[in-house]
Coordinates of C-alpha atoms and ligand atoms in Angstrom, one line a residue:
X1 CA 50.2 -28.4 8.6
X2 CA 48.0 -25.7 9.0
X3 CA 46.0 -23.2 5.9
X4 CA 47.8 -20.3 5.2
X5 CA 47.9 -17.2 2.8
X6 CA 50.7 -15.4 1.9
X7 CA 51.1 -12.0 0.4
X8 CA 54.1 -10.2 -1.0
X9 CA 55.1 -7.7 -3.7
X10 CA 54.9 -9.6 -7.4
X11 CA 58.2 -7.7 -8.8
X12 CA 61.6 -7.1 -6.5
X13 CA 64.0 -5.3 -7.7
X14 CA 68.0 -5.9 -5.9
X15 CA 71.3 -4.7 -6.1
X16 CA 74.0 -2.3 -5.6
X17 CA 72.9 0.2 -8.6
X18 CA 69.9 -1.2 -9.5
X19 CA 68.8 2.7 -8.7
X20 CA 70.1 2.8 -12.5
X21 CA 66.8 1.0 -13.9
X22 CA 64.7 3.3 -12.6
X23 CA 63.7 5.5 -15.5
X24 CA 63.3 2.0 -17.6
X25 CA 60.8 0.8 -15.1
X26 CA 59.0 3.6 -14.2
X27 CA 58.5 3.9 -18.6
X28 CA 57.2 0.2 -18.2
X29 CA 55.6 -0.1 -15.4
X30 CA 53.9 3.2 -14.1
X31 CA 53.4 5.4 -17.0
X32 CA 53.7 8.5 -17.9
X33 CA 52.8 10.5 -14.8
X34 CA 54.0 9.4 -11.6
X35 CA 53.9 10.9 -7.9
X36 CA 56.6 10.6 -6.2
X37 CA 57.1 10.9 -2.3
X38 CA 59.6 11.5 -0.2
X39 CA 60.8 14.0 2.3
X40 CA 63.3 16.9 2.8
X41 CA 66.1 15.2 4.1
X42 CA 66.1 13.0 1.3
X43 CA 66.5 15.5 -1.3
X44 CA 69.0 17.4 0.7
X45 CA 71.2 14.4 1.1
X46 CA 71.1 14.2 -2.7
X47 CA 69.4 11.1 -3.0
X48 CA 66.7 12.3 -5.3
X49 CA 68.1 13.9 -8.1
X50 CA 69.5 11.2 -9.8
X51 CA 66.2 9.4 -9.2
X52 CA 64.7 12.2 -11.0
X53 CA 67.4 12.2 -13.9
X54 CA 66.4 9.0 -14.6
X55 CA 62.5 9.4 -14.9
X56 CA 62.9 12.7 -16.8
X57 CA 65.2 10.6 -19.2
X58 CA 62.8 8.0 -19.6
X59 CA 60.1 10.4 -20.5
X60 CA 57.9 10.1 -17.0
X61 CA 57.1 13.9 -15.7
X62 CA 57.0 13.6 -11.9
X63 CA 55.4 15.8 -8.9
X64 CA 57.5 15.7 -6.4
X65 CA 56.2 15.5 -3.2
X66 CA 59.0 16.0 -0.2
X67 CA 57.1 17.1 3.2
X68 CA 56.6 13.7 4.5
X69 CA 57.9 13.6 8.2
X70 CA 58.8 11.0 10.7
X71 CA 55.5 9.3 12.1
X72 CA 53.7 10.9 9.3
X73 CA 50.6 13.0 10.3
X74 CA 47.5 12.9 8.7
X75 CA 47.5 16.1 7.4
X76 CA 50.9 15.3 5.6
X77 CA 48.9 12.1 4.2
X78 CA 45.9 14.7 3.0
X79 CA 48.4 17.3 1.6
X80 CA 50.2 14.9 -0.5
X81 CA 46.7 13.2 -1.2
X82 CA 45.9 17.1 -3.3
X83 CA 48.9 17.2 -4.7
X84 CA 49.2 13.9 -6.7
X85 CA 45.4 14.6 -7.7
X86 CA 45.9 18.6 -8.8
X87 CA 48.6 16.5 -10.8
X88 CA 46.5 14.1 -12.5
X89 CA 49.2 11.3 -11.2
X90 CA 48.7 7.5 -12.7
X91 CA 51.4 6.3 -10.4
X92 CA 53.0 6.8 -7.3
X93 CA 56.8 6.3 -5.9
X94 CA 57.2 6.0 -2.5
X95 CA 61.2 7.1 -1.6
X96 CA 62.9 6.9 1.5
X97 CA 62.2 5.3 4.9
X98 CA 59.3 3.7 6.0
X99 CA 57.4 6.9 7.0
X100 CA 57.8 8.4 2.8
X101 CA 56.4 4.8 1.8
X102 CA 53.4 4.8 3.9
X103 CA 52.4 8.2 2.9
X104 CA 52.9 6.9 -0.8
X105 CA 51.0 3.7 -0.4
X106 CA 48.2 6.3 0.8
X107 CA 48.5 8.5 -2.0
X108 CA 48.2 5.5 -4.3
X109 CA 44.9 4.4 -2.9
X110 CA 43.4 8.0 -1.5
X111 CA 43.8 9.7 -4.9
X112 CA 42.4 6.9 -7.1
X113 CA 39.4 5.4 -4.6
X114 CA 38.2 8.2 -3.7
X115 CA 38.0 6.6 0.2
X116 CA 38.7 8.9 3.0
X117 CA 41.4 8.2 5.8
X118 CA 38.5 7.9 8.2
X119 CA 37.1 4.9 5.9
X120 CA 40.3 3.1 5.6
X121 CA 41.4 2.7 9.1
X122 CA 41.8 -1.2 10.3
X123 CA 42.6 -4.4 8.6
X124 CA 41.2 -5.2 5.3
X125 CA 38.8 -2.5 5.2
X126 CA 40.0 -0.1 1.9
X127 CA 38.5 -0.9 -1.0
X128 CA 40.8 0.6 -3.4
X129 CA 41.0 0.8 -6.8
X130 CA 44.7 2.3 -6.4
X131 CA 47.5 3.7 -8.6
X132 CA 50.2 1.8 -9.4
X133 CA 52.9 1.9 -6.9
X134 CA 56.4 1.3 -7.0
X135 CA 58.8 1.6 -3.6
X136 CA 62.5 2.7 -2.6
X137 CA 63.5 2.0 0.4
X138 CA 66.3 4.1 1.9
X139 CA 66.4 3.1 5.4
X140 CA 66.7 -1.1 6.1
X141 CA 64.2 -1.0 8.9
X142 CA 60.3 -1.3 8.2
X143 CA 60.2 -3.3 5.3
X144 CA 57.2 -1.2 4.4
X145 CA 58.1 -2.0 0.1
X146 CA 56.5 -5.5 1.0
X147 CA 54.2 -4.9 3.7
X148 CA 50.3 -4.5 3.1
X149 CA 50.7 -1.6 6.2
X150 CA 50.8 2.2 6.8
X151 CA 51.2 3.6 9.7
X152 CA 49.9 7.1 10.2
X153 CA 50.1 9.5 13.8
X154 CA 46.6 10.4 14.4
X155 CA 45.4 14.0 15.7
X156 CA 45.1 12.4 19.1
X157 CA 49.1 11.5 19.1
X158 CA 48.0 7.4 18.5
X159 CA 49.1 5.2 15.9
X160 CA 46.9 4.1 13.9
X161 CA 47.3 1.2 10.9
X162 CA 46.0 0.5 7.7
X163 CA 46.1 -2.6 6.6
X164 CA 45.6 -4.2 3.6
X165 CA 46.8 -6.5 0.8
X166 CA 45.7 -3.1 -1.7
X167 CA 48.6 -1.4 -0.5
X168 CA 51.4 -3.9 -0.9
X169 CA 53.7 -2.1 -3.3
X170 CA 53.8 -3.5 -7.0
X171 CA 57.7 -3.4 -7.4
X172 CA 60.2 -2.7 -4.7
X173 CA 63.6 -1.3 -6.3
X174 CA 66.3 -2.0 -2.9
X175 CA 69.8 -0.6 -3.8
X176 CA 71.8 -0.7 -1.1
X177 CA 73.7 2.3 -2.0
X178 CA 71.2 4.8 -1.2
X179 CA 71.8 3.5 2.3
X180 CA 75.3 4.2 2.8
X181 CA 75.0 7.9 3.8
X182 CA 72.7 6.5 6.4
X183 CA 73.9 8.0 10.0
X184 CA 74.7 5.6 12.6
X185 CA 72.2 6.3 14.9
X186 CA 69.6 6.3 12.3
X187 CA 71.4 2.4 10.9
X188 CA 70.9 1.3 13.9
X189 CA 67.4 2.0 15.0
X190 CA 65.9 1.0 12.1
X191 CA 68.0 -2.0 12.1
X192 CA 66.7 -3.1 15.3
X193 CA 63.1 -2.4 14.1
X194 CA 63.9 -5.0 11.5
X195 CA 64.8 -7.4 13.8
X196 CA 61.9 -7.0 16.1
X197 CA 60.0 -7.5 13.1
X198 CA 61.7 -10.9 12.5
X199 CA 61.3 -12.3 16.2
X200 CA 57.4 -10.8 16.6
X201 CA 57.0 -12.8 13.2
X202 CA 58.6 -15.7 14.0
X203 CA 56.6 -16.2 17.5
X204 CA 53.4 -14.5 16.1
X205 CA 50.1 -16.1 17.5
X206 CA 48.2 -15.1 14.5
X207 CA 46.7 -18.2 13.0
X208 CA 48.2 -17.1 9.6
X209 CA 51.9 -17.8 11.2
X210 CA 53.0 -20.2 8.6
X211 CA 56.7 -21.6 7.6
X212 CA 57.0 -19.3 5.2
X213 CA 57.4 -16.2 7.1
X214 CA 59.1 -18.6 10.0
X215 CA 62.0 -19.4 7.1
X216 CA 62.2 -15.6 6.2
X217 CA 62.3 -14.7 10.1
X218 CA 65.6 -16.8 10.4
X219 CA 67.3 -15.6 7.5
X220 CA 66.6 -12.2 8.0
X221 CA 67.8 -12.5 11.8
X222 CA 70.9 -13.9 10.3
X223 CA 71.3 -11.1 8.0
X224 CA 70.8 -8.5 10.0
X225 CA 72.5 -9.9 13.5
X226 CA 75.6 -10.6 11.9
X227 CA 75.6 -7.3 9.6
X228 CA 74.6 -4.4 12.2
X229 CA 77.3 -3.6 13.8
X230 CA 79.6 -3.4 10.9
X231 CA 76.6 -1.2 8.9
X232 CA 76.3 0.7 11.9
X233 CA 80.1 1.6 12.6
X234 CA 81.6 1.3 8.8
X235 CA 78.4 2.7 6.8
X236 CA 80.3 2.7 3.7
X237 CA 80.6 -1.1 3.8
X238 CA 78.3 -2.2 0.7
X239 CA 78.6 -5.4 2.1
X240 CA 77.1 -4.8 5.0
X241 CA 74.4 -2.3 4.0
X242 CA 73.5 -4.8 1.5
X243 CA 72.5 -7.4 3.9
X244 CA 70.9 -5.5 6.1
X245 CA 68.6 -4.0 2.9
X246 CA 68.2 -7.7 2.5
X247 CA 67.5 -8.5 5.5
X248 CA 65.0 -6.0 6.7
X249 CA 63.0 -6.6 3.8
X250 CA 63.1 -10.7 4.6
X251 CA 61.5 -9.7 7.6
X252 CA 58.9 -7.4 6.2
X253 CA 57.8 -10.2 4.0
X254 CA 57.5 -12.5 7.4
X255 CA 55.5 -9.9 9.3
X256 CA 53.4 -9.1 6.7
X257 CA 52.3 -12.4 6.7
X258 CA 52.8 -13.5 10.8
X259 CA 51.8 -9.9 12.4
X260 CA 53.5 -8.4 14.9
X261 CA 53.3 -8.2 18.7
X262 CA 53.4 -6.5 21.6
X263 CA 57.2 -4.6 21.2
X264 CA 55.2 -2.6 18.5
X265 CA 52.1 -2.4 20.4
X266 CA 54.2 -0.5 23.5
X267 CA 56.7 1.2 21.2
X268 CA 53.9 3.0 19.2
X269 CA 52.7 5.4 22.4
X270 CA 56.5 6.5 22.9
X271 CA 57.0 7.4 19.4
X272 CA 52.9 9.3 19.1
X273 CA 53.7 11.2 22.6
X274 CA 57.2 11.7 22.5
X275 CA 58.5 11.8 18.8
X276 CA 60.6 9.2 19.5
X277 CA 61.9 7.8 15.9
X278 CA 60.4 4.1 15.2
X279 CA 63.6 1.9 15.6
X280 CA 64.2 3.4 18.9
X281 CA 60.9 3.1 20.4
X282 CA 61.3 -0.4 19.4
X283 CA 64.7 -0.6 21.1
X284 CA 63.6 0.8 24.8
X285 CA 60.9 -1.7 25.4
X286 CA 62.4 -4.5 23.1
X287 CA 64.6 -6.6 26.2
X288 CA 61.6 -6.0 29.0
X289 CA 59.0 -7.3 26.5
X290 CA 61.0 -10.4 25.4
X291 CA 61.5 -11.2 29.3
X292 CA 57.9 -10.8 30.0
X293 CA 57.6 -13.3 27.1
X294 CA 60.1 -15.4 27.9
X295 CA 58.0 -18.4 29.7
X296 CA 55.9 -18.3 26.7
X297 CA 58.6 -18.8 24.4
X298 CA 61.4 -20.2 25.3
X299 CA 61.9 -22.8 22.5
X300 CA 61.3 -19.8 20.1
X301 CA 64.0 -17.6 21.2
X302 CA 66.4 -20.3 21.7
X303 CA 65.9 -21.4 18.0
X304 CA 66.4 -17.8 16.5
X305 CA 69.6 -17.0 18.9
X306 CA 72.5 -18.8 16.7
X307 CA 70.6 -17.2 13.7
X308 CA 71.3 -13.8 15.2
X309 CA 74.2 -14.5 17.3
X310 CA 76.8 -17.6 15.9
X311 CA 78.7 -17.4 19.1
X312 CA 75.1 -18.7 20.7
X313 CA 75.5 -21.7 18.8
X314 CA 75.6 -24.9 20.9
X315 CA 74.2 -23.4 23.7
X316 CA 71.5 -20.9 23.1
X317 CA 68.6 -20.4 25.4
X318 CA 65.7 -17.9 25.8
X319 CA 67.2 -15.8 28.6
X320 CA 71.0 -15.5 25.9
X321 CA 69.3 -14.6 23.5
X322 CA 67.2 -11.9 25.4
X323 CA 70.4 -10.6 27.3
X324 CA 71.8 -10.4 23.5
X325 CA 69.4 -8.1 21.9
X326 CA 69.5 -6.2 24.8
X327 CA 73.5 -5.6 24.7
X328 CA 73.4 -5.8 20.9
X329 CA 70.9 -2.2 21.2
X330 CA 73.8 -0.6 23.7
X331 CA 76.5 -1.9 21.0
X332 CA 75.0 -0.1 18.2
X333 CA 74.6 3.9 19.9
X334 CA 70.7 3.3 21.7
X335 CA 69.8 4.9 24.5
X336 CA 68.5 1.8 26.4
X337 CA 66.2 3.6 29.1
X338 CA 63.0 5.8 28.8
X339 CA 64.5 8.5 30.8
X340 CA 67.5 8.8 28.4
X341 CA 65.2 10.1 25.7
X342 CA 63.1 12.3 28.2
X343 CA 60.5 10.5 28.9
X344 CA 58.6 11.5 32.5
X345 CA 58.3 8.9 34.5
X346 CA 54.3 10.2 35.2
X347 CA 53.9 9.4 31.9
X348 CA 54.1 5.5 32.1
X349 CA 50.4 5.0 32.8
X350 CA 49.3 6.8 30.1
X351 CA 51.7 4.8 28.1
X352 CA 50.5 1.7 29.2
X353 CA 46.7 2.8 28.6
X354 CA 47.4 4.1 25.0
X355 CA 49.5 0.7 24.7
X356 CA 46.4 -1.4 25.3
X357 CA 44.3 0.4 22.5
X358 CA 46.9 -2.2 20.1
X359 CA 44.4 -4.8 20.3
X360 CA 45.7 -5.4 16.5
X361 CA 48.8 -6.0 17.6
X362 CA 47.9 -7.4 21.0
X363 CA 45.8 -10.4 19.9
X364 CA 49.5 -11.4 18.3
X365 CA 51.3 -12.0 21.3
X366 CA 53.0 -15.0 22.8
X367 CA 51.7 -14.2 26.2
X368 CA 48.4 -12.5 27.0
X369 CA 49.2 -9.1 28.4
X370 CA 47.0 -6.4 30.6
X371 CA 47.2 -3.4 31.4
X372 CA 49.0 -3.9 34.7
X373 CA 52.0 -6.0 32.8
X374 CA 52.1 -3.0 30.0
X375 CA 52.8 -0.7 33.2
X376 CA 55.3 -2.9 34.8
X377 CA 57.1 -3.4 31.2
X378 CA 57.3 0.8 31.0
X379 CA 58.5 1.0 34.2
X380 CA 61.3 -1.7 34.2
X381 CA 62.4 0.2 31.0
X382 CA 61.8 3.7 32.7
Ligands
LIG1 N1 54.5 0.0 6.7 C1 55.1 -0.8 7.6 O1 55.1 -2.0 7.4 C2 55.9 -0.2 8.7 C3 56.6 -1.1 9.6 C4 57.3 -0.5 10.7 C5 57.3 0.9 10.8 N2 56.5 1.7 10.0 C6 56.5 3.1 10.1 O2 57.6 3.7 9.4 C7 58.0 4.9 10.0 C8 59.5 4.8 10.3 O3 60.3 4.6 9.1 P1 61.9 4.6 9.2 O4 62.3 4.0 10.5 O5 62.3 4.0 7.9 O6 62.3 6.1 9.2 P2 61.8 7.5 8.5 O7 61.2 7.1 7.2 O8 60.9 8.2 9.4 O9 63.2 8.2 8.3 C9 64.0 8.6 9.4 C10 64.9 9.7 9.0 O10 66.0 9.1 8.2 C11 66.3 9.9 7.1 N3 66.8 9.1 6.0 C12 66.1 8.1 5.5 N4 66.9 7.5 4.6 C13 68.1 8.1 4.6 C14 69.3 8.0 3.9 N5 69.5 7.0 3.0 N6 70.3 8.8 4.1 C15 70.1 9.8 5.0 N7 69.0 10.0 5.7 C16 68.0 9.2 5.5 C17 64.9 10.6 6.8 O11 65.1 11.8 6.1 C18 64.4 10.8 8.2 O12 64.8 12.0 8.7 C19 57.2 5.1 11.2 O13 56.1 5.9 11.0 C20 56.7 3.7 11.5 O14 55.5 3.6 12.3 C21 55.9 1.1 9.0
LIG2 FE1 58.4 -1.7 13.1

């Protein structure tokens, strides 16, 4: 058996409620000044208030910060950066989807390292020290409360990553409930980005793919395959949203660990060009990248398709489980071509260039890819 390292947040924190135990963990844990991020949509569906209840109860003052966006900028990154600092934070909560959590994780190193963005860019480059960090997810997509990652939209519209084991949240609090006012269309992008994340894991080239995160990867298919629909179509199903919440993060802690591949590296230049949310971008070139990977890993995506799909059990292959994903995204509400979400078809070669500058992401992929396959994946999904 191979060397490996894995990485995960030390405390999780699960349950229908467990919302509840914020002020008494925050009092604990992150003292008595705490930053906490999120964004606008958030506080208007009243998710934050009784968040902020709680810490006020507990004695913790908090800065709110709520003008994180989807695909966060930098400049959002930088403004919250100010705030927590003119605040004198010793802590940061990140609340809400993946895009409030990287912004937090940022906060938490920016304001205490005193490292620009510039300096922090690429895998295990920050230094850090950072604050304390705690993170509440409200989408079950990214898995970004166990991931060492944030993902930030650069000036120049690409996507670019920092990565690093600094940045892996000390506690993740996942209550379910906060996800049950999640729309449809939103339950079921990010789901899908949660299962992406489980089969780029699971078939990862990176030579720290280890059993761990291939365990994780199955469960957390099984979780959210068999959960989607019914978290997509009845959102008030705790249930369901419970397993998804479970699920995405499984498969957070099995990318974080078994990096992934080249769905993310061609998703990324639809949602920096296009504004496309994450889940979606996924979605569109999710079935054409599996086929083009399909010789490589046939073995793979038979082994994860009665995880995903029971009726595939007995006789799953590759190609079922492909066609599955790909009718599962329809199933759910996604658009499942590029020109449904208004993408110009002249734009496919600057896709496929932009795509290419992933080499992170790249190097993890079953099958090598140029630039002429990224093309011919953009336009098969065109
Ligand atoms: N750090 C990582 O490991 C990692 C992994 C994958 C993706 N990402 C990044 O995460 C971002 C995407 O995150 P996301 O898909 O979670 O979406 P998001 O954070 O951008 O949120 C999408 C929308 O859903 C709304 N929303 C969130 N929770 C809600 C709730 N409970 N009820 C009602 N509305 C709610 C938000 O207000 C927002 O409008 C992208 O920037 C992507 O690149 C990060
Ligand atoms: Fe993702």
């Amino acid at each position: 058996m191979s060397p490996f390292t894995f990485n995960t947040a030390p405390s999780l924190v699960f349950g229908s409620g467990s919302i509840a135990r914020l002020g008494e963990i925050a009092a604990q844990r992150l003292g008595p000044r705490v930053a906490l991020v999120t964004d606008a949509g958030l506080v208007k569906a009243g998710l934050i208030a009784p968040a902020l209840r709680a810490l006020e109860e507990a004695g913790v003052a908090v800065d709110v910060f709520d003008a994180v966006v989807a695909d966060p900028p930098e400049d959002v990154v930088l403004a919250a950066v100010e705030k927590a600092k003119a605040f004198d934070a010793r802590a940061v909560i990140g609340f809400g989807g993946g895009s409030s959590i990287d912004v937090a994780k940022l906060v938490a190193l920016l304001a205490a390292s005193g490292e620009t963005l510039a300096d922090i860019y690429g895998v295990g480059v920050a230094k850090g020290p950072r604050l304390p960090l705690l993170a509440i997810p409200t989408t079950a997509g990214t898995g970004s409360e166990v991931t060492p990652i944030s993902i930030v939209t650069t000036g120049a519209h690409e996507k670019k990553g920092v990565v690093s084991p600094l940045i892996i949240p000390d506690i993740a609090l996942l209550d379910p409930d906060l996800t049950l006012g999640l729309p449809p269309h939103v339950t079921a992008a990010t789901g899908i980005d949660a299962m992406v994340h489980a089969i780029e894991a699971y078939t990862s080239t990176s030579v720290n793919n280890n059993p761990v995160s291939q365990a994780l990867a199955k469960e957390a298919l099984r979780l959210l395959g068999r959960n989607i629909e019914r978290a997509v179509h009845q959102g008030q199903d705790v249930e369901a949203r419970s397993a998804m919440l479970l699920g995405s993060m499984l498969a957070g802690q099995a990318f974080a660990n078994a990096p992934v591949a080249a769905v993310h590296a061609l998703a990324y230049p639809i949602g920096g060009h296009f504004g496309i949310p994450h889940g979606l971008s996924n979605a569109l070139v999710l079935p054409h990248v599996l086929r083009f990977n399909a010789s490589a890993c046939e073995q793979s995506y038979a082994e994860l398709a009665p995880h995903a799909f029971p009726e595939l059990e007995g006789h799953a292959t590759g190609s079922a489980f492909v066609e599955a994903l790909a009718s599962l995204c329809t199933k759910v509400g996604l658009q499942p071509r590029l020109r449904d979400v208004g993408i110009p078809h002249e734009a496919v070669p600057m896709m496929a260039e932009d795509a290419m500058k992933q080499t992170r992401l790249l190097v993890n992929n079953p099958r090598p890819l140029t630039l002429e396959d990224a093309r011919a994946i953009y336009e098969a999904a065109w």
